[in-house]
Short mmCIF file of C-alpha atoms in Angstrom, two decimals:
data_model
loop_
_atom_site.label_atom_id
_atom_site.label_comp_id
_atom_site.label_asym_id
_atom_site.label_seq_id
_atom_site.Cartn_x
_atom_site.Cartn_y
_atom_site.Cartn_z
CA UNK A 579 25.64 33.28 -19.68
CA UNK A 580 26.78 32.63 -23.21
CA UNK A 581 27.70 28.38 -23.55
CA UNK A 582 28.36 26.68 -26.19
CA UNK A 583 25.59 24.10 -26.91
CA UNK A 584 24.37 21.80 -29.88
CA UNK A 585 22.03 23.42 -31.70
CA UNK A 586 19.49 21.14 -34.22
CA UNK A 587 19.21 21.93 -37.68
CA UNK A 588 16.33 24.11 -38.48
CA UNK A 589 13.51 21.59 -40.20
CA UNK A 590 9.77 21.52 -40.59
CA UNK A 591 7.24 20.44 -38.35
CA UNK A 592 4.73 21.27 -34.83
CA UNK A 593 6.31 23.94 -33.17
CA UNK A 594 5.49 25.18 -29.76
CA UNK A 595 5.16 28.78 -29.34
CA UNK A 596 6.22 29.07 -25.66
CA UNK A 597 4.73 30.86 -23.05
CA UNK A 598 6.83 32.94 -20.67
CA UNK A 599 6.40 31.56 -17.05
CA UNK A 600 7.03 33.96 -13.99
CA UNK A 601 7.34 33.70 -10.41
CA UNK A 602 5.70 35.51 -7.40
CA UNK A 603 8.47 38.06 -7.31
CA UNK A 604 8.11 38.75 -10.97
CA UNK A 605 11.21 37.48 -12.19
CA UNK A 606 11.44 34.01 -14.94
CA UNK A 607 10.51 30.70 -13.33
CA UNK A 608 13.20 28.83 -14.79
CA UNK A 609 11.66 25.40 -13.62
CA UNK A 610 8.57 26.24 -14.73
CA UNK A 611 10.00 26.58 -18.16
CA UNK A 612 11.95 23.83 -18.12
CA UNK A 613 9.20 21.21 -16.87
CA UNK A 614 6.90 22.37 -19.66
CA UNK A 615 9.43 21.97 -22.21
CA UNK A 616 10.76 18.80 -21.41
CA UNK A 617 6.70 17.39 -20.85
CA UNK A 618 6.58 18.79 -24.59
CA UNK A 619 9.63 17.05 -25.94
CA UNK A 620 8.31 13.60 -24.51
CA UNK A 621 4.96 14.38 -26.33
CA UNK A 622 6.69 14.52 -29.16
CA UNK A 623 6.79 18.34 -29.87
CA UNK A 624 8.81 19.03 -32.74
CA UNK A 625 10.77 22.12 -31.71
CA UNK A 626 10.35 25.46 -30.00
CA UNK A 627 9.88 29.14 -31.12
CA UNK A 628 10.57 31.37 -27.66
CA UNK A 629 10.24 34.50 -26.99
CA UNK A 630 7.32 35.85 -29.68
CA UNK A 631 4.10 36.84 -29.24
CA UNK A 632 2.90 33.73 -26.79
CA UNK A 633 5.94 35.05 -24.61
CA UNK A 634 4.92 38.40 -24.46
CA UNK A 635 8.69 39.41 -25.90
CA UNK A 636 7.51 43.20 -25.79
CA UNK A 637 6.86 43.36 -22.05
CA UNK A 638 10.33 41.62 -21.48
CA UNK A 639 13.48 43.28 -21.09
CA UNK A 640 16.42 42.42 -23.36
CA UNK A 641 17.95 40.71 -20.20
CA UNK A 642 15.18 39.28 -19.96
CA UNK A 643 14.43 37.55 -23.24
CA UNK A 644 18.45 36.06 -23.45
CA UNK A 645 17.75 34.85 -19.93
CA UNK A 646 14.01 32.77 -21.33
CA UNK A 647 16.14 31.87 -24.37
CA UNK A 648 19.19 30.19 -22.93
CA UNK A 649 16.94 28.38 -20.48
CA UNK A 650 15.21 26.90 -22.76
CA UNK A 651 18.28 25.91 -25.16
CA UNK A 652 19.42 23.93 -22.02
CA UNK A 653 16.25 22.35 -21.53
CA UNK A 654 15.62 20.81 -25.27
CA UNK A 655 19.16 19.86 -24.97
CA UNK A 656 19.58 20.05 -29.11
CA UNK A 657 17.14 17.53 -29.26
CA UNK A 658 14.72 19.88 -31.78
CA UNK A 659 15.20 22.84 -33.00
CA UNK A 660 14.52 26.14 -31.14
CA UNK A 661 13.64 29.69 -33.38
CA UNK A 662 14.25 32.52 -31.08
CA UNK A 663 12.25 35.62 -31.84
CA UNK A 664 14.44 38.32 -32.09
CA UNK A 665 11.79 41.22 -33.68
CA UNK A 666 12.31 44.71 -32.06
CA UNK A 667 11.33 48.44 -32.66
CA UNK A 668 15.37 49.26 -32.85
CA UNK A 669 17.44 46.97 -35.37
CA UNK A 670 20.04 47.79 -32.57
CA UNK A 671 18.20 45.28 -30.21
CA UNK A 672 17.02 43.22 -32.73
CA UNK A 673 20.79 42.45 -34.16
CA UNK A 674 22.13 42.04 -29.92
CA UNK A 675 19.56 39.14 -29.47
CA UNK A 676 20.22 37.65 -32.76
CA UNK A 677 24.09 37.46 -32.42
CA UNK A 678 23.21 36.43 -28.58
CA UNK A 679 20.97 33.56 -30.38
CA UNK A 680 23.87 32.83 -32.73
CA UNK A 681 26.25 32.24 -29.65
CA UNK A 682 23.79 30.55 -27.34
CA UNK A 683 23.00 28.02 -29.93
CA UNK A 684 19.60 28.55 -31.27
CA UNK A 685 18.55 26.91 -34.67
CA UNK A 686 16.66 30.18 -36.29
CA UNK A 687 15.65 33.72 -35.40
CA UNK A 688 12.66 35.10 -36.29
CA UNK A 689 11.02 38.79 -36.48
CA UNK A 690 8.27 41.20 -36.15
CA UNK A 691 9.03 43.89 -38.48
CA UNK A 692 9.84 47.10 -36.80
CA UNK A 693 6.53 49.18 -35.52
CA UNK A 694 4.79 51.98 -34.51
CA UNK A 695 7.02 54.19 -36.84
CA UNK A 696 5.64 53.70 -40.38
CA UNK A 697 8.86 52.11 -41.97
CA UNK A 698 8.77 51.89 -46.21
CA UNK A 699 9.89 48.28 -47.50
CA UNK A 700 13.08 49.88 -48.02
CA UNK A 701 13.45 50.14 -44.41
CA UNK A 702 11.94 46.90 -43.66
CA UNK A 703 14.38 45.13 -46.16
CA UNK A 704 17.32 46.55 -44.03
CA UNK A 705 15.95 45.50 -41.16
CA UNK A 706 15.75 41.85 -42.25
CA UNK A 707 19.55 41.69 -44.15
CA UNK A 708 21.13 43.10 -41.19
CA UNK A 709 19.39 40.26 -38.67
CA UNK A 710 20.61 37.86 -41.20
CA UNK A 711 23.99 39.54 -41.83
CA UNK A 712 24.74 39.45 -38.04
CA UNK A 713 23.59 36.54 -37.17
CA UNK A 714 24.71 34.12 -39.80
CA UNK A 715 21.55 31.78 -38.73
CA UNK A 716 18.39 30.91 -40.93
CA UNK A 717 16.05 33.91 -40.54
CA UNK A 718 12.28 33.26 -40.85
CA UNK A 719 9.86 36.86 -41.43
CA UNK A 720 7.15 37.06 -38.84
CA UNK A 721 4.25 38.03 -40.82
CA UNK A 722 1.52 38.94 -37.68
CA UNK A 723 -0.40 42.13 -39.11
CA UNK A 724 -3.05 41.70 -37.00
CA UNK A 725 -0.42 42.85 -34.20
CA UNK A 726 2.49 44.47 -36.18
CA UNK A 727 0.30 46.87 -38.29
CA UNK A 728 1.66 46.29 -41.45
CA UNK A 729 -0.34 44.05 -43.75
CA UNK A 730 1.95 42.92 -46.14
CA UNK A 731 0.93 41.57 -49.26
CA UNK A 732 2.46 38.61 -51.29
CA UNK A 733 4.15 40.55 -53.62
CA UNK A 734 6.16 41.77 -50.56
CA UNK A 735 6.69 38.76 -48.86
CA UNK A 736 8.39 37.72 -51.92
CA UNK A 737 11.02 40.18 -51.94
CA UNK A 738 11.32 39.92 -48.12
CA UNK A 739 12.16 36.18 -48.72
CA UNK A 740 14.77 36.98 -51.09
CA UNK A 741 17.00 38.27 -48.73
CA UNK A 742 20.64 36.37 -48.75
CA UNK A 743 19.62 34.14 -45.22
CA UNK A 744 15.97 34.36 -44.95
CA UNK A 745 14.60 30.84 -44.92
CA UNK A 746 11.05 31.63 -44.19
CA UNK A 747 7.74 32.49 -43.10
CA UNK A 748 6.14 32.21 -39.96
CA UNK A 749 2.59 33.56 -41.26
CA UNK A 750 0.09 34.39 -38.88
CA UNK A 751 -2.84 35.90 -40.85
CA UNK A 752 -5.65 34.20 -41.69
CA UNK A 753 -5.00 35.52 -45.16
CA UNK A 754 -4.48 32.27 -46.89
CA UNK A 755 -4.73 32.98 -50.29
CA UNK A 756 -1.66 35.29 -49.82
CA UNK A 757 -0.25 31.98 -48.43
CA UNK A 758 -1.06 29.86 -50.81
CA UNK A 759 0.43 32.44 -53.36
CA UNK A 760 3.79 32.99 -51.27
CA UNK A 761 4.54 28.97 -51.50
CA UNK A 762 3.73 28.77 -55.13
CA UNK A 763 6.28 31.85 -55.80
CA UNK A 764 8.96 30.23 -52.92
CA UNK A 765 8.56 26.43 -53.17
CA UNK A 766 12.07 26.10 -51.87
CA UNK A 767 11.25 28.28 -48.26
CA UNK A 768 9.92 26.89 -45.35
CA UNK A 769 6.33 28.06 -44.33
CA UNK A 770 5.10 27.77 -41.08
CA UNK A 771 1.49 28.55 -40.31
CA UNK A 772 1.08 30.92 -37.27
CA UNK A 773 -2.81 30.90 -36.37
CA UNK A 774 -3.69 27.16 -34.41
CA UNK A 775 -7.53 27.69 -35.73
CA UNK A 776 -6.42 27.19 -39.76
CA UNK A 777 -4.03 25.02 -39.40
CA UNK A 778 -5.35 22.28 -41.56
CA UNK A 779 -6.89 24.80 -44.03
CA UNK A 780 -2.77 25.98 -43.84
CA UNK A 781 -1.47 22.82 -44.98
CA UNK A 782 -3.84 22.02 -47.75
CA UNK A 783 -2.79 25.96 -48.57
CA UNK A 784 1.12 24.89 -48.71
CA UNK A 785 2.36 25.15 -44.88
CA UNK A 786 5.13 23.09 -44.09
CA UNK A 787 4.30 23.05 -40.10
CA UNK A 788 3.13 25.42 -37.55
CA UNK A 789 4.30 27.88 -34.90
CA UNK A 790 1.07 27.65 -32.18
CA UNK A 791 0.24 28.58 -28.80
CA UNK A 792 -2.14 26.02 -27.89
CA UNK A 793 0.90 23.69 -29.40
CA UNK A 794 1.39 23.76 -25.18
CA UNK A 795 -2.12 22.24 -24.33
CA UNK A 796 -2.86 19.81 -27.05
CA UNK A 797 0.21 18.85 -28.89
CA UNK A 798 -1.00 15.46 -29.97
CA UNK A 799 -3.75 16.66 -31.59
CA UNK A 800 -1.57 19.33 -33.88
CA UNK A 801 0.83 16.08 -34.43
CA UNK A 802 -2.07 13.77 -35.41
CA UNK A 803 -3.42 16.04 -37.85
CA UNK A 804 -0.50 16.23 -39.76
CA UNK A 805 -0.05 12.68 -40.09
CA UNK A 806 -3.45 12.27 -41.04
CA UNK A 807 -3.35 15.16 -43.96
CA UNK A 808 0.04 13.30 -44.88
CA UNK A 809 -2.19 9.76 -45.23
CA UNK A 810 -4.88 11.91 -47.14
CA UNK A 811 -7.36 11.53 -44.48
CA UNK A 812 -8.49 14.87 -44.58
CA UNK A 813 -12.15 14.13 -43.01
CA UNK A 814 -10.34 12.64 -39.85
CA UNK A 815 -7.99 15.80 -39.94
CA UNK A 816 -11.20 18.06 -40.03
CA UNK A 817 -12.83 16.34 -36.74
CA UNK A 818 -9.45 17.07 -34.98
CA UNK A 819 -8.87 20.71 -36.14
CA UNK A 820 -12.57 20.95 -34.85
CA UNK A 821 -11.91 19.58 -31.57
CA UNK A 822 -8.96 22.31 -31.09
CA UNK A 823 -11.13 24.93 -32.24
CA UNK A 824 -13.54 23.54 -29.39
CA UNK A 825 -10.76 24.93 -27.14
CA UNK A 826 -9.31 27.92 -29.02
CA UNK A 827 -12.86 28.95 -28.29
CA UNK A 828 -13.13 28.29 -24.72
CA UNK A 829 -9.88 30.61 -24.96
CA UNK A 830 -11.15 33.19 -26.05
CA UNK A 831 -11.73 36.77 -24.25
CA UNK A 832 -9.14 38.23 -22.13
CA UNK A 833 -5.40 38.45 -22.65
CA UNK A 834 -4.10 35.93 -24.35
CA UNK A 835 -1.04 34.55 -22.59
CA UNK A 836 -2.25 35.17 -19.09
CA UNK A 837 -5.06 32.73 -20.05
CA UNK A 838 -2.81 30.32 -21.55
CA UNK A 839 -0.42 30.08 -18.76
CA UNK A 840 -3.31 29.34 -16.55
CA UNK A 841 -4.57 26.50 -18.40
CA UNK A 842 -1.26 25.19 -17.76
CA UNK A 843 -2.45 24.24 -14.31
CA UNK A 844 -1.69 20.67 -15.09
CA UNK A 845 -0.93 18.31 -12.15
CA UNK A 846 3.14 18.62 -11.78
CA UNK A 847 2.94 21.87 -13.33
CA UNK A 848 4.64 24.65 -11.84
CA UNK A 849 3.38 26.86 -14.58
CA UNK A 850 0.24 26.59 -12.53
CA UNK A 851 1.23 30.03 -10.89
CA UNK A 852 2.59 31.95 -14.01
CA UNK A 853 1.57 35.73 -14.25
CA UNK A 854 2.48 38.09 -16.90
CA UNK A 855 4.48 40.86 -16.40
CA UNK A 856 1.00 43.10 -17.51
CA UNK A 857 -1.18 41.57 -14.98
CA UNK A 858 1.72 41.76 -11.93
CA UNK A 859 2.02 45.62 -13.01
CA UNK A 860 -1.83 45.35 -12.26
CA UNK A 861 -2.33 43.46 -9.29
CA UNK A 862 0.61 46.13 -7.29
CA UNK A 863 -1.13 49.08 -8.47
CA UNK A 864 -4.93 48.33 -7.67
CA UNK A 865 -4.81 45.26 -5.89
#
């Protein structure tokens, strides 16, 4: 259902990358979702980017992803500012949950570009103007080529970040160089670093904030070593980035977001039992 809410001006910052949380029957634990973002907001999280790669937006119907959306506008309250993901294979479904962000309230959309058909930067341009153009809100370019397939390089990003209404970068590559030489071209966009392990390396590369996963386990630590690279303290920030790394690790193997959602298993946490949609598929078939 479409309300009208306050939404918070987009701004820099730690950004949680939210997890979707499910229940037994398969369908969105809406108090799951709303306890972990209101145990982030007292932690001091600085906003909220739903429905992207950490919430598994391609297994999720379009119902689906304006249902995780306007729960979690409700839950934040306007308090920070939450970028809904809005990237889809069709610009037809892209442009219906950016107008549906638009309505609901959301600060920012965000996007993929469009996969799996090999799509020219022509294409890719028009993907972008016409999110903008219909949504009227700030638009920040998903950069993920790890996942999307296309590897663009700076020189792209630039003109991709020219578009009337595109505000940024969410840039999860590793690739920081090509970072580095987008915020020296576009000192006036915002930058947000999308990969948890370089986020310090990010910052000293030109990243205004970041857009993390593991945002949901350790937020303090993501906060801290901002402040610290802000005071110059840029050994202190290293030991930090090195003690999330120590966990990124432990992470690692598996499918991402099922292994996320259960290190939610906090005490209080009704996360504790969130499944992806993948893994139920799984569990009915050969279980």
């Amino acid at each position: 259902m479409v309300r009208n809410r306050k939404a918070a001006s987009l701004a820099k910052g730690i950004f949680a990358a939210l997890p979707t949380a499910f229940d037994q029957a398969g369908n969105v634990d809406e108090k799951a979702l709303c306890f972990l973002v209101r145990n982030l907001l007292q932690k001091g999280v600085e906003g909220f980017y739903v429905g992207g790669s950490t919430g598994e937006c391609f297994l999720l119907s379009e119902a689906e992803r304006k249902e995780v959306l306007e729960i979690v506008l409700d839950a934040a309250e306007g308090k920070v500012p939450v970028i809904a993901h809005v990237g889809a294979m069709s610009t037809i479904v892209a442009v219906s949950l950016a107008q549906h962000a638009a309505a609901c309230g959301a600060s920012a959309v965000s996007a993929t570009p469009p996969f799996y058909f090999s799509y020219n930067l022509d294409k890719i341009y028009s993907y972008y103007a016409d999110i903008a153009e219909a949504s009227g809100l700030p638009v920040l370019v998903y950069n993920i080529p790890a996942f999307s397939g296309r590897n663009f390089g700076h020189n792209e990003i630039d003109r991709l970040l020219d578009i009337p209404g595109v505000a940024g970068l969410k840039h999860t590559s590793m690739n920081l160089y090509e970072l580095e030489r987008i915020r020296v071209k576009n000192p006036d966009k915002i930058l947000f670093s999308g990969y948890d392990e370089v986020f310090l390396p990010a910052l000293v590369s030109g990243a205004d904030g970041m857009i993390g996963s593991t945002v949901n386990l350790m937020p303090e630590l993501f906060l801290d070593i901002k402040k610290l690279f802000i005071l110059g303290d840029i050994a202190a920030a290293q030991k930090l980035q090195a003690k999330v790394n120590s966990v990124i690790e432990a992470l690692a193997g598996g499918l991402f977001p099922r292994r996320l959602n259960m290190r939610l298993a906090l005490p209080g946490c009704p996360a504790a039992n969130a499944e992806s949609h993948f893994f139920q598929f799984l569990a009915k078939r050969w279980n």
